[in-house]
XYZ file of N, CA, C and O in Angstrom:
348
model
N 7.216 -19.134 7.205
C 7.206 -17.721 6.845
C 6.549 -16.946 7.985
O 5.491 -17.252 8.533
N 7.456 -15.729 8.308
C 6.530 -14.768 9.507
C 5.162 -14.333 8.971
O 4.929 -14.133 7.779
N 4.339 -14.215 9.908
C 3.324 -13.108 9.799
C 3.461 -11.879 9.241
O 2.640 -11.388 8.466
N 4.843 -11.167 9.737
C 4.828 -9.707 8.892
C 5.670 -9.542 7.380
O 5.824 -8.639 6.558
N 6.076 -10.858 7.522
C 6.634 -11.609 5.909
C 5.274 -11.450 5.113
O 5.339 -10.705 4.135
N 3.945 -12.092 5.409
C 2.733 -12.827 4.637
C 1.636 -11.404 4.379
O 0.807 -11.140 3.508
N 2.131 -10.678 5.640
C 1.525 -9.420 5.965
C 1.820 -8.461 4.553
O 1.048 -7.940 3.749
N 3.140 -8.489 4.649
C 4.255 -7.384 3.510
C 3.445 -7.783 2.096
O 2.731 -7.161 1.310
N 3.946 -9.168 2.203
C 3.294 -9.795 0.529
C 2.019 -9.600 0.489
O 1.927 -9.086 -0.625
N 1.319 -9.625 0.763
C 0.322 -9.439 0.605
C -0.588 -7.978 0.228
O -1.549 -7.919 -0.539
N -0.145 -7.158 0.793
C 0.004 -5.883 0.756
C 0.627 -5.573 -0.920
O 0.107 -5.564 -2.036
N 1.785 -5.377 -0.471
C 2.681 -5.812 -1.988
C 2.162 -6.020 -2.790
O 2.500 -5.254 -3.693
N 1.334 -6.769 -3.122
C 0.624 -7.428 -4.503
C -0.461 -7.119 -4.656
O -0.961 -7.693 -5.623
N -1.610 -5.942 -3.758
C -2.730 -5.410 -3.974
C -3.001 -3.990 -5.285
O -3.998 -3.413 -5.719
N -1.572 -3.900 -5.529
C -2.396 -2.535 -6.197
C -1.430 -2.316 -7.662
O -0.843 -1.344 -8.138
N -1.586 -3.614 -8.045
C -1.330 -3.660 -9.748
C -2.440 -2.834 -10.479
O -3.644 -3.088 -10.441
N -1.916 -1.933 -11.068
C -0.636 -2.201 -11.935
C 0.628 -1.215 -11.652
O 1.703 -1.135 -12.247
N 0.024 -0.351 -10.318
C 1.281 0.263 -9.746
C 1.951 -0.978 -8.744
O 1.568 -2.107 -8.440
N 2.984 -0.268 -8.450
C 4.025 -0.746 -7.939
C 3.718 -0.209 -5.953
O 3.345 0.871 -5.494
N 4.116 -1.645 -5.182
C 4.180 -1.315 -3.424
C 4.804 -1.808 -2.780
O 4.724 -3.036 -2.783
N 5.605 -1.268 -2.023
C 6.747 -1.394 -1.205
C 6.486 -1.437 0.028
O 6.166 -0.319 0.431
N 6.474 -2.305 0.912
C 6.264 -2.050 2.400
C 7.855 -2.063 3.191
O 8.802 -2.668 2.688
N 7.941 -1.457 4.223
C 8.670 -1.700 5.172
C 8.400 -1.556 6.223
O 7.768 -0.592 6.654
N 9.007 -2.902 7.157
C 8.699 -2.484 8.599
C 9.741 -1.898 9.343
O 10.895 -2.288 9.163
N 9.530 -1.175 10.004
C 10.745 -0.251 10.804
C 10.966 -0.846 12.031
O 10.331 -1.839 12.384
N 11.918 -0.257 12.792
C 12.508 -1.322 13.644
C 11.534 -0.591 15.217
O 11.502 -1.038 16.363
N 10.939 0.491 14.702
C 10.181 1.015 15.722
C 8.684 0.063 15.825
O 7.845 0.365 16.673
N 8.499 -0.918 15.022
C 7.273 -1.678 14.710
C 6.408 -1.096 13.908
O 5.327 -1.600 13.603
N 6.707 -0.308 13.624
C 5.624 0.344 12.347
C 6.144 -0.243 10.943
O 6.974 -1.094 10.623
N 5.050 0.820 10.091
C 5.071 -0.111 8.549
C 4.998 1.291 7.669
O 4.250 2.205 8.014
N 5.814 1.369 6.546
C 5.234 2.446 5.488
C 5.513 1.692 4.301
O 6.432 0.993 3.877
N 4.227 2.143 3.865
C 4.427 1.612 2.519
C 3.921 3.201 1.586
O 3.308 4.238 1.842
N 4.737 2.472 0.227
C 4.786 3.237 -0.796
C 3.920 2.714 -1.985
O 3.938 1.512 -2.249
N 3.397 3.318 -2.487
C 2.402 2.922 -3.628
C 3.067 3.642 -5.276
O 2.504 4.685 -5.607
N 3.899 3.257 -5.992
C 4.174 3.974 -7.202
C 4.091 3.443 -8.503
O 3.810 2.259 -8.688
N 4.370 4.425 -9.634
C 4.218 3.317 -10.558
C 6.098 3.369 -10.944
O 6.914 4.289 -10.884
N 6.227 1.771 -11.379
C 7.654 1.651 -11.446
C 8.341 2.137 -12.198
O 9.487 2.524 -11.968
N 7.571 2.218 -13.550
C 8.590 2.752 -15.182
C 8.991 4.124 -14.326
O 10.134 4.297 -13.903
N 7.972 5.024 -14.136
C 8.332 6.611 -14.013
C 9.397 6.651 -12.299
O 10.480 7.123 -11.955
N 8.614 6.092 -11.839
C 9.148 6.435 -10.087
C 7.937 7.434 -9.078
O 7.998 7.821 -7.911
N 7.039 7.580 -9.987
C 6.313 8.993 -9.636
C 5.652 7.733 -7.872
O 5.373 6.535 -7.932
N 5.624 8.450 -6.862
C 4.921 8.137 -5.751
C 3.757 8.398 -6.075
O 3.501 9.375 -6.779
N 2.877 7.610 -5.642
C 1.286 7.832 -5.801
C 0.494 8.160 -4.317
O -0.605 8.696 -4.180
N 1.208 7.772 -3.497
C 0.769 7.342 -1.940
C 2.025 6.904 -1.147
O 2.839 6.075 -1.554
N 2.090 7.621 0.142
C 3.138 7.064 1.225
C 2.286 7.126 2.465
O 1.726 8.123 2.921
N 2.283 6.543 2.688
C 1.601 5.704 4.212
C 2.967 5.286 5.739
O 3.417 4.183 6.050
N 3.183 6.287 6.193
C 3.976 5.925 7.286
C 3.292 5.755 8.716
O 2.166 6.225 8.878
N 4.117 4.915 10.038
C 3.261 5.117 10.940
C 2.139 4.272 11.088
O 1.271 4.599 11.898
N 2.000 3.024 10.295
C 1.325 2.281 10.382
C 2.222 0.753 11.429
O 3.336 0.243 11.314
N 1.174 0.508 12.277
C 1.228 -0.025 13.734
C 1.071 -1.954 13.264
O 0.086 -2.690 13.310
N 1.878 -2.111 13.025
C 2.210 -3.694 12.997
C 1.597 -4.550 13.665
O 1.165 -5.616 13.228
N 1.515 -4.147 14.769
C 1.027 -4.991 15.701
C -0.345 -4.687 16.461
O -0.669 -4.988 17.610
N -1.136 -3.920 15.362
C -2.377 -4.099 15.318
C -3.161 -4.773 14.185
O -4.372 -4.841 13.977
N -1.730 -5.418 13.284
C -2.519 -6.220 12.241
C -2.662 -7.907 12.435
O -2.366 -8.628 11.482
N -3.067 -8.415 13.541
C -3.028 -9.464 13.612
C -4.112 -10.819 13.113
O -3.973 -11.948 13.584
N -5.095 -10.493 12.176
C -5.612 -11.286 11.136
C -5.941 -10.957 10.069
O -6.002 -9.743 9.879
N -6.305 -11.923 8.882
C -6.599 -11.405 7.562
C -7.772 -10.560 7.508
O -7.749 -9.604 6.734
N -8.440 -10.701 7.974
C -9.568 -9.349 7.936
C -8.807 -7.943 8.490
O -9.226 -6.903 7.981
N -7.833 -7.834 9.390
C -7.050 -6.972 9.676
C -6.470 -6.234 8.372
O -6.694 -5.078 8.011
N -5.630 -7.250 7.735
C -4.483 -6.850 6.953
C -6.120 -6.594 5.078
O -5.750 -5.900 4.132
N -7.413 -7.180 5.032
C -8.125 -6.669 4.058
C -8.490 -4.864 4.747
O -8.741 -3.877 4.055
N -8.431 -4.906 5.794
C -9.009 -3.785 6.350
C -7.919 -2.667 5.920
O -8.357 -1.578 5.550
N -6.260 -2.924 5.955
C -5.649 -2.115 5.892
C -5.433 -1.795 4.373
O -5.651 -0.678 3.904
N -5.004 -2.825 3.668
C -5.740 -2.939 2.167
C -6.723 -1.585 1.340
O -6.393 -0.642 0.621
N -8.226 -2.145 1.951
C -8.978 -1.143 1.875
C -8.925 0.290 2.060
O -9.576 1.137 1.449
N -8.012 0.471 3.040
C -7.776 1.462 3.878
C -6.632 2.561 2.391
O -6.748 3.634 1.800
N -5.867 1.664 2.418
C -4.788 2.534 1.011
C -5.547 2.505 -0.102
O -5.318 3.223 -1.075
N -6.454 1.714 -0.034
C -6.931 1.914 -1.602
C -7.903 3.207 -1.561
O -7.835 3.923 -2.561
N -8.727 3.571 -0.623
C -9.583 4.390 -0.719
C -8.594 6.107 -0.508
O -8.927 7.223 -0.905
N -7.527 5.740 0.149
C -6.771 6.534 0.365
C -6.215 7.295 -0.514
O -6.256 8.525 -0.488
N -5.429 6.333 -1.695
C -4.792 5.963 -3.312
C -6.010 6.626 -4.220
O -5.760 6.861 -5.401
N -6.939 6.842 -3.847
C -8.381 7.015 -4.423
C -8.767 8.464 -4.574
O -9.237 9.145 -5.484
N -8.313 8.712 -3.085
C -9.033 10.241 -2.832
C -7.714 10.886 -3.495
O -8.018 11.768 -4.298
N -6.450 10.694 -3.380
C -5.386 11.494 -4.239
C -5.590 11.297 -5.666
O -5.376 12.271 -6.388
N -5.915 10.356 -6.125
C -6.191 10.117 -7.553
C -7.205 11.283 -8.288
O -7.024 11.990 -9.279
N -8.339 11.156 -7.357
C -9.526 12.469 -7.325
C -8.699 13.658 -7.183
O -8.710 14.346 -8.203
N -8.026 14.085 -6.287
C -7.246 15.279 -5.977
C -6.399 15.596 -7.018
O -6.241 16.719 -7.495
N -5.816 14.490 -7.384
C -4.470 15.126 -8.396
C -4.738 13.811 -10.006
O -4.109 12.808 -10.345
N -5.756 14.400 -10.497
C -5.980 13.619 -11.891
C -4.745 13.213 -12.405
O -4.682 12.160 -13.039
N -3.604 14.009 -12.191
C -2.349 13.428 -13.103
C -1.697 12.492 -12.683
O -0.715 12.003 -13.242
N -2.229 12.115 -11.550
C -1.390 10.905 -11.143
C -2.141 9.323 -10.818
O -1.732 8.318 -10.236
N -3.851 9.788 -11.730
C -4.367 8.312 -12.175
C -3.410 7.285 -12.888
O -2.746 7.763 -13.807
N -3.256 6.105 -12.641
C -2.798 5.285 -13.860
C -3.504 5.321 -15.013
O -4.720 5.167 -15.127
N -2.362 5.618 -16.239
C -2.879 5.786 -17.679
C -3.258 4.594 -18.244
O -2.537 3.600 -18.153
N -4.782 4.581 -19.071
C -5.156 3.607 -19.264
C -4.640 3.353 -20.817
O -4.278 4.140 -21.691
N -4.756 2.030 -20.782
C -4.047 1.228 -22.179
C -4.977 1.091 -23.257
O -5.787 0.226 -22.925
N -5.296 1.643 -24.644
C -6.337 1.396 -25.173
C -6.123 0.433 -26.057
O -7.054 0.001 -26.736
């Protein structure tokens, strides 16, 4: 499996219980999308991210971190687009 295969998945699977999509572009960059799936609503788009500055796992926790705090401050900004909690 590639690196930007393990890179994608990984990414991908950080921000349950929304939904994330990465792609890499053929320019070497990466955008990913953060949504939740039932609705479609986007939560976060991240374009312009540099591939080939992610070359270890502390890299790819760093970028991680990086959307989540990101995913965070819009969440703060726009209350309506927290994930609804399940009681």
């Amino acid at each position: 499996m590639s690196w930007l295969v393990q890179v994608r998945e990984m990414v991908e699977s950080s921000f349950q219980p929304l939904a994330c999509e990465c792609v890499i572009c053929a320019d070497g960059s990466m955008t990913v999308r953060i949504f939740d799936e039932a609705t479609g609503r986007v939560d976060l788009m991240v374009t312009g991210i540099a591939v080939s500055k992610i070359k270890t796992l502390e890299d790819v926790a760093m970028l991680i971190e990086e959307l989540r705090d990101e995913l965070a401050t819009v969440s703060v900004d726009h209350p309506e687009l927290q994930p609804s909690s399940q009681a």
